[in-house]
């Protein structure tokens, strides 16, 4: 009877394996914790809004896939810098990357139209407009990646040491601003001074610049309210961002994980815009209350005069984009129509 004794454990072992295998196959998505790990590269420092949205997205994806996906985030250019973000993701140096399209205006023509001076009033509106625009036109510039979401900054406004209430006040004023804002400031009669945001507080103290042109969360975040006691609301331009994923990595994801990520595209755009706007609001409330900052609103006639000085920027973009075969007038009209819709 000895051989019989041997067979029983075998049968039991087989049954056990079958049961284990069935259990494993029937397990809900994500029971194998962190079985898919993804890297997510970002260029600005961790406390900034593009990195805050990255951490929120990571947390939500990990939660909604029941831990099947784990995401390692790399803020502050530790994996890829601002300018190499797109090509780095295409090459697979990072699985996911967050880029600012404004850094490469000739490459991202359609989406960069949102940074024309078209009066997008806040980041929530900007983010939803941008995302819709991308979905409608599916620009060729993104054909090599999977686009996960898009969002924008809040609009740029003037923060200054002396009051700017009219175009006369801004003549010859040296203001810190990034690339695309140079022609705007020039059109108004001011001078753009390019420098890192981190160098700006000292430049303000030394009088190298008399203010800056940027979104207003920096009034509190970088304590600009201590030297810039005036804010002029021009609500001029926003800057567009995209979150992109390596196409091979995307295609390798299980369909249920893809669905979780797909379903978050619009929600993440809106979440980020809303977060940014709230951040600006908090910053300005603090600036007015704690730092006695004077917020200057331009009356309708003045605002119109300021805006008219910038019309040539949109006109030139239309001419250039049309020459490259883009439906430029339609793109501008869509941005204006969507802005009204989301406002």
CSV table of N, CA and C in Angstrom, one decimal, residues 139-250:
chain,number,residue,atom,x,y,z
A,139,UNK,N,-2.7,67.0,-32.4
A,139,UNK,CA,-1.6,67.4,-33.1
A,139,UNK,C,-0.5,66.4,-33.4
A,140,UNK,N,0.1,66.4,-34.5
A,140,UNK,CA,1.1,65.5,-35.0
A,140,UNK,C,2.3,65.5,-34.0
A,141,UNK,N,2.5,66.6,-33.3
A,141,UNK,CA,3.6,66.8,-32.4
A,141,UNK,C,3.6,65.7,-31.2
A,142,UNK,N,2.4,65.2,-31.0
A,142,UNK,CA,2.2,64.2,-29.9
A,142,UNK,C,2.0,62.7,-30.4
A,143,UNK,N,2.2,62.5,-31.7
A,143,UNK,CA,1.9,61.2,-32.3
A,143,UNK,C,2.8,60.1,-31.7
A,144,UNK,N,4.0,60.4,-31.2
A,144,UNK,CA,4.9,59.4,-30.7
A,144,UNK,C,4.7,59.1,-29.2
A,145,UNK,N,3.8,59.7,-28.5
A,145,UNK,CA,3.5,59.5,-27.1
A,145,UNK,C,2.0,59.3,-26.8
A,146,UNK,N,1.7,58.9,-25.6
A,146,UNK,CA,0.3,58.8,-25.2
A,146,UNK,C,0.2,60.1,-24.3
A,147,UNK,N,-0.7,61.0,-24.6
A,147,UNK,CA,-1.0,62.1,-23.8
A,147,UNK,C,-2.0,61.8,-22.7
A,148,UNK,N,-1.6,62.0,-21.4
A,148,UNK,CA,-2.4,61.6,-20.3
A,148,UNK,C,-3.3,62.8,-19.8
A,149,UNK,N,-2.8,64.0,-19.8
A,149,UNK,CA,-3.6,65.1,-19.5
A,149,UNK,C,-2.9,66.4,-19.9
A,150,UNK,N,-3.5,67.5,-19.8
A,150,UNK,CA,-2.9,68.8,-20.0
A,150,UNK,C,-3.5,69.9,-19.0
A,151,UNK,N,-2.7,70.9,-18.8
A,151,UNK,CA,-3.2,71.9,-17.9
A,151,UNK,C,-2.4,73.2,-18.1
A,152,UNK,N,-2.8,74.3,-17.5
A,152,UNK,CA,-2.1,75.6,-17.7
A,152,UNK,C,-1.8,76.3,-16.4
A,153,UNK,N,-1.0,77.3,-16.5
A,153,UNK,CA,-0.8,78.1,-15.3
A,153,UNK,C,-2.0,79.1,-15.2
A,154,UNK,N,-2.0,79.8,-14.1
A,154,UNK,CA,-2.9,81.0,-14.0
A,154,UNK,C,-2.3,82.1,-14.9
A,155,UNK,N,-3.1,83.1,-15.2
A,155,UNK,CA,-2.7,84.2,-16.1
A,155,UNK,C,-1.5,85.0,-15.5
A,156,UNK,N,-0.7,85.6,-16.4
A,156,UNK,CA,0.3,86.5,-15.9
A,156,UNK,C,-0.2,87.9,-15.6
A,157,UNK,N,0.3,88.5,-14.5
A,157,UNK,CA,-0.1,89.8,-14.1
A,157,UNK,C,1.2,90.6,-13.7
A,158,UNK,N,1.1,91.9,-13.5
A,158,UNK,CA,2.2,92.7,-13.2
A,158,UNK,C,2.3,92.9,-11.6
A,159,UNK,N,3.5,92.5,-11.1
A,159,UNK,CA,3.8,92.8,-9.7
A,159,UNK,C,4.9,93.8,-9.7
A,160,UNK,N,4.7,95.0,-9.0
A,160,UNK,CA,5.7,96.0,-9.1
A,160,UNK,C,5.9,96.8,-7.8
A,161,UNK,N,7.0,97.5,-7.8
A,161,UNK,CA,7.3,98.3,-6.6
A,161,UNK,C,6.6,99.7,-6.6
A,162,UNK,N,6.3,100.2,-7.9
A,162,UNK,CA,5.5,101.4,-8.0
A,162,UNK,C,4.3,101.1,-8.8
A,163,UNK,N,3.2,101.8,-8.5
A,163,UNK,CA,1.9,101.5,-9.1
A,163,UNK,C,1.9,101.7,-10.6
A,164,UNK,N,1.3,100.7,-11.3
A,164,UNK,CA,1.1,100.7,-12.8
A,164,UNK,C,-0.4,100.8,-13.0
A,165,UNK,N,-0.9,102.0,-13.3
A,165,UNK,CA,-2.3,102.2,-13.5
A,165,UNK,C,-2.6,102.5,-15.0
A,166,UNK,N,-1.6,102.8,-15.8
A,166,UNK,CA,-1.8,103.2,-17.2
A,166,UNK,C,-0.6,102.7,-18.0
A,167,UNK,N,-0.7,102.8,-19.3
A,167,UNK,CA,0.4,102.5,-20.2
A,167,UNK,C,1.6,103.5,-19.9
A,168,UNK,N,1.3,104.7,-19.5
A,168,UNK,CA,2.3,105.7,-19.2
A,168,UNK,C,3.2,105.2,-18.1
A,169,UNK,N,2.6,104.6,-17.1
A,169,UNK,CA,3.3,104.1,-15.9
A,169,UNK,C,4.3,103.0,-16.2
A,170,UNK,N,4.0,102.3,-17.2
A,170,UNK,CA,4.9,101.1,-17.5
A,170,UNK,C,6.0,101.4,-18.4
A,171,UNK,N,6.0,102.5,-19.0
A,171,UNK,CA,7.1,102.9,-20.0
A,171,UNK,C,8.5,102.7,-19.4
A,172,UNK,N,9.3,101.9,-20.1
A,172,UNK,CA,10.7,101.8,-19.6
A,172,UNK,C,11.0,101.0,-18.4
A,173,UNK,N,9.9,100.4,-17.8
A,173,UNK,CA,10.0,99.7,-16.6
A,173,UNK,C,10.7,98.3,-16.8
A,174,UNK,N,11.7,98.0,-16.0
A,174,UNK,CA,12.4,96.7,-16.1
A,174,UNK,C,11.6,95.6,-15.3
A,175,UNK,N,11.1,94.6,-16.0
A,175,UNK,CA,10.3,93.6,-15.3
A,175,UNK,C,10.9,92.2,-15.6
A,176,UNK,N,11.0,91.4,-14.6
A,176,UNK,CA,11.4,90.0,-14.8
A,176,UNK,C,10.2,89.2,-15.5
A,177,UNK,N,10.6,88.5,-16.6
A,177,UNK,CA,9.6,87.7,-17.2
A,177,UNK,C,10.2,86.6,-18.0
A,178,UNK,N,9.5,85.5,-18.3
A,178,UNK,CA,10.1,84.4,-19.0
A,178,UNK,C,9.8,84.6,-20.5
A,179,UNK,N,10.6,83.9,-21.3
A,179,UNK,CA,10.6,84.0,-22.8
A,179,UNK,C,9.5,84.7,-23.5
A,180,UNK,N,8.3,84.0,-23.6
A,180,UNK,CA,7.2,84.4,-24.4
A,180,UNK,C,6.6,85.8,-24.0
A,181,UNK,N,6.9,86.2,-22.8
A,181,UNK,CA,6.3,87.4,-22.3
A,181,UNK,C,7.1,88.7,-22.8
A,182,UNK,N,8.2,88.4,-23.4
A,182,UNK,CA,9.1,89.5,-23.9
A,182,UNK,C,8.4,90.5,-24.8
A,183,UNK,N,7.7,89.9,-25.9
A,183,UNK,CA,7.1,90.7,-26.9
A,183,UNK,C,5.9,91.4,-26.3
A,184,UNK,N,5.2,90.8,-25.3
A,184,UNK,CA,4.1,91.5,-24.7
A,184,UNK,C,4.5,92.7,-23.9
A,185,UNK,N,5.6,92.6,-23.1
A,185,UNK,CA,6.1,93.7,-22.3
A,185,UNK,C,6.6,94.8,-23.2
A,186,UNK,N,7.3,94.4,-24.3
A,186,UNK,CA,7.8,95.4,-25.3
A,186,UNK,C,6.7,96.2,-25.9
A,187,UNK,N,5.6,95.5,-26.3
A,187,UNK,CA,4.5,96.1,-26.9
A,187,UNK,C,3.8,97.2,-26.0
A,188,UNK,N,3.9,96.9,-24.7
A,188,UNK,CA,3.4,97.9,-23.7
A,188,UNK,C,4.4,99.0,-23.4
A,189,UNK,N,5.7,98.8,-23.8
A,189,UNK,CA,6.7,99.8,-23.5
A,189,UNK,C,7.6,99.5,-22.4
A,190,UNK,N,7.5,98.3,-21.8
A,190,UNK,CA,8.4,97.9,-20.7
A,190,UNK,C,9.5,97.0,-21.3
A,191,UNK,N,10.5,96.8,-20.4
A,191,UNK,CA,11.6,95.9,-20.8
A,191,UNK,C,11.6,94.6,-20.1
A,192,UNK,N,11.7,93.5,-20.9
A,192,UNK,CA,11.7,92.2,-20.2
A,192,UNK,C,13.2,91.9,-19.8
A,193,UNK,N,13.3,91.4,-18.6
A,193,UNK,CA,14.6,91.0,-18.0
A,193,UNK,C,14.5,89.5,-17.7
A,194,UNK,N,15.3,88.7,-18.4
A,194,UNK,CA,15.2,87.3,-18.2
A,194,UNK,C,16.2,86.9,-17.1
A,195,UNK,N,15.7,86.2,-16.1
A,195,UNK,CA,16.5,85.6,-15.0
A,195,UNK,C,15.7,84.5,-14.3
A,196,UNK,N,16.4,83.6,-13.6
A,196,UNK,CA,15.6,82.6,-12.9
A,196,UNK,C,14.7,83.2,-11.8
A,197,UNK,N,13.6,82.6,-11.5
A,197,UNK,CA,12.7,83.2,-10.5
A,197,UNK,C,13.4,83.3,-9.1
A,198,UNK,N,14.3,82.3,-8.9
A,198,UNK,CA,15.1,82.3,-7.6
A,198,UNK,C,16.0,83.5,-7.4
A,199,UNK,N,16.4,84.1,-8.6
A,199,UNK,CA,17.3,85.3,-8.5
A,199,UNK,C,16.5,86.6,-8.4
A,200,UNK,N,15.2,86.5,-8.6
A,200,UNK,CA,14.4,87.7,-8.7
A,200,UNK,C,14.3,88.5,-7.3
A,201,UNK,N,14.1,87.8,-6.2
A,201,UNK,CA,14.0,88.6,-4.9
A,201,UNK,C,15.2,89.6,-4.7
A,202,UNK,N,16.4,89.1,-5.0
A,202,UNK,CA,17.6,89.9,-4.8
A,202,UNK,C,17.6,91.0,-5.8
A,203,UNK,N,17.2,90.7,-7.1
A,203,UNK,CA,17.2,91.7,-8.2
A,203,UNK,C,16.2,92.8,-7.8
A,204,UNK,N,15.1,92.5,-7.2
A,204,UNK,CA,14.1,93.5,-6.7
A,204,UNK,C,14.7,94.4,-5.7
A,205,UNK,N,15.4,93.8,-4.7
A,205,UNK,CA,16.0,94.5,-3.6
A,205,UNK,C,17.1,95.5,-4.1
A,206,UNK,N,17.9,95.0,-5.1
A,206,UNK,CA,18.9,95.9,-5.6
A,206,UNK,C,18.5,96.9,-6.7
A,207,UNK,N,17.2,96.7,-7.1
A,207,UNK,CA,16.7,97.7,-8.1
A,207,UNK,C,17.1,97.3,-9.5
A,208,UNK,N,17.6,96.1,-9.7
A,208,UNK,CA,17.9,95.6,-11.1
A,208,UNK,C,16.6,95.5,-11.9
A,209,UNK,N,15.6,95.0,-11.2
A,209,UNK,CA,14.2,95.0,-11.8
A,209,UNK,C,13.3,95.8,-10.9
A,210,UNK,N,12.2,96.4,-11.5
A,210,UNK,CA,11.2,97.1,-10.7
A,210,UNK,C,10.0,96.2,-10.4
A,211,UNK,N,10.0,95.0,-10.9
A,211,UNK,CA,8.9,94.1,-10.7
A,211,UNK,C,9.0,92.9,-11.6
A,212,UNK,N,7.9,92.2,-11.7
A,212,UNK,CA,7.9,91.0,-12.5
A,212,UNK,C,6.5,90.8,-13.1
A,213,UNK,N,6.5,89.9,-14.2
A,213,UNK,CA,5.3,89.6,-14.9
A,213,UNK,C,5.1,88.1,-14.9
A,214,UNK,N,4.2,87.6,-14.1
A,214,UNK,CA,4.1,86.2,-13.9
A,214,UNK,C,2.7,85.9,-13.2
A,215,UNK,N,2.4,84.6,-13.0
A,215,UNK,CA,1.2,84.3,-12.3
A,215,UNK,C,1.4,84.6,-10.8
A,216,UNK,N,0.4,84.9,-10.1
A,216,UNK,CA,0.5,85.6,-8.8
A,216,UNK,C,0.7,84.7,-7.6
A,217,UNK,N,0.8,83.4,-7.7
A,217,UNK,CA,1.0,82.6,-6.5
A,217,UNK,C,2.4,82.9,-5.9
A,218,UNK,N,3.3,83.4,-6.7
A,218,UNK,CA,4.7,83.8,-6.2
A,218,UNK,C,4.7,84.9,-5.3
A,219,UNK,N,3.6,85.7,-5.2
A,219,UNK,CA,3.5,86.8,-4.3
A,219,UNK,C,3.7,86.3,-2.8
A,220,UNK,N,3.1,85.1,-2.6
A,220,UNK,CA,3.2,84.5,-1.3
A,220,UNK,C,4.3,83.5,-1.3
A,221,UNK,N,4.3,82.6,-2.3
A,221,UNK,CA,5.3,81.5,-2.3
A,221,UNK,C,6.8,82.0,-2.2
A,222,UNK,N,7.1,83.0,-2.9
A,222,UNK,CA,8.4,83.6,-2.9
A,222,UNK,C,8.5,84.9,-2.2
A,223,UNK,N,7.4,85.2,-1.5
A,223,UNK,CA,7.4,86.5,-0.7
A,223,UNK,C,7.6,87.8,-1.5
A,224,UNK,N,7.2,87.8,-2.8
A,224,UNK,CA,7.4,89.0,-3.6
A,224,UNK,C,6.5,90.1,-3.0
A,225,UNK,N,5.5,89.8,-2.3
A,225,UNK,CA,4.6,90.9,-1.7
A,225,UNK,C,5.4,91.8,-0.7
A,226,UNK,N,6.5,91.3,-0.3
A,226,UNK,CA,7.3,92.1,0.7
A,226,UNK,C,8.0,93.3,-0.1
A,227,UNK,N,8.3,93.1,-1.4
A,227,UNK,CA,8.9,94.2,-2.1
A,227,UNK,C,7.9,94.8,-3.2
A,228,UNK,N,7.0,94.0,-3.7
A,228,UNK,CA,6.1,94.5,-4.7
A,228,UNK,C,4.8,94.8,-4.1
A,229,UNK,N,4.5,96.1,-3.8
A,229,UNK,CA,3.3,96.4,-3.1
A,229,UNK,C,2.1,96.7,-4.0
A,230,UNK,N,2.4,96.6,-5.3
A,230,UNK,CA,1.3,96.8,-6.3
A,230,UNK,C,1.1,95.6,-7.3
A,231,UNK,N,-0.1,95.2,-7.5
A,231,UNK,CA,-0.4,94.2,-8.5
A,231,UNK,C,-1.4,94.8,-9.5
A,232,UNK,N,-1.0,94.8,-10.8
A,232,UNK,CA,-1.9,95.3,-11.9
A,232,UNK,C,-2.5,94.1,-12.6
A,233,UNK,N,-3.8,93.9,-12.6
A,233,UNK,CA,-4.5,92.8,-13.2
A,233,UNK,C,-4.6,93.0,-14.7
A,234,UNK,N,-3.7,92.3,-15.4
A,234,UNK,CA,-3.8,92.3,-16.9
A,234,UNK,C,-4.4,91.0,-17.4
A,235,UNK,N,-4.3,89.9,-16.6
A,235,UNK,CA,-4.8,88.6,-17.0
A,235,UNK,C,-4.5,88.3,-18.4
A,236,UNK,N,-3.2,88.4,-18.7
A,236,UNK,CA,-2.8,88.4,-20.1
A,236,UNK,C,-2.6,87.0,-20.8
A,237,UNK,N,-1.6,86.2,-20.3
A,237,UNK,CA,-1.4,84.9,-20.9
A,237,UNK,C,-1.2,83.8,-19.9
A,238,UNK,N,-1.6,82.6,-20.3
A,238,UNK,CA,-1.3,81.4,-19.5
A,238,UNK,C,-0.3,80.6,-20.3
A,239,UNK,N,0.4,79.7,-19.6
A,239,UNK,CA,1.3,78.8,-20.3
A,239,UNK,C,0.9,77.3,-20.2
A,240,UNK,N,0.9,76.6,-21.3
A,240,UNK,CA,0.4,75.3,-21.4
A,240,UNK,C,1.4,74.2,-21.0
A,241,UNK,N,0.9,73.2,-20.3
A,241,UNK,CA,1.7,72.0,-19.9
A,241,UNK,C,1.0,70.7,-20.5
A,242,UNK,N,1.8,69.7,-20.7
A,242,UNK,CA,1.3,68.4,-21.1
A,242,UNK,C,2.0,67.3,-20.2
A,243,UNK,N,1.2,66.2,-20.0
A,243,UNK,CA,1.8,65.1,-19.3
A,243,UNK,C,1.7,63.9,-20.4
A,244,UNK,N,2.9,63.4,-20.7
A,244,UNK,CA,3.0,62.4,-21.8
A,244,UNK,C,3.6,61.1,-21.3
A,245,UNK,N,3.2,60.0,-22.0
A,245,UNK,CA,3.8,58.7,-21.6
A,245,UNK,C,4.4,58.0,-22.8
A,246,UNK,N,5.5,57.3,-22.5
A,246,UNK,CA,6.1,56.5,-23.5
A,246,UNK,C,5.1,55.5,-24.2
A,247,UNK,N,5.1,55.5,-25.5
A,247,UNK,CA,4.0,54.7,-26.2
A,247,UNK,C,4.2,53.2,-25.9
A,248,UNK,N,5.4,52.7,-25.9
A,248,UNK,CA,5.5,51.2,-25.6
A,248,UNK,C,5.1,50.9,-24.2
A,249,UNK,N,5.4,51.7,-23.3
A,249,UNK,CA,5.0,51.5,-21.9
A,249,UNK,C,3.5,51.6,-21.8
A,250,UNK,N,2.9,52.5,-22.5
A,250,UNK,CA,1.4,52.6,-22.5
A,250,UNK,C,0.8,51.4,-23.1
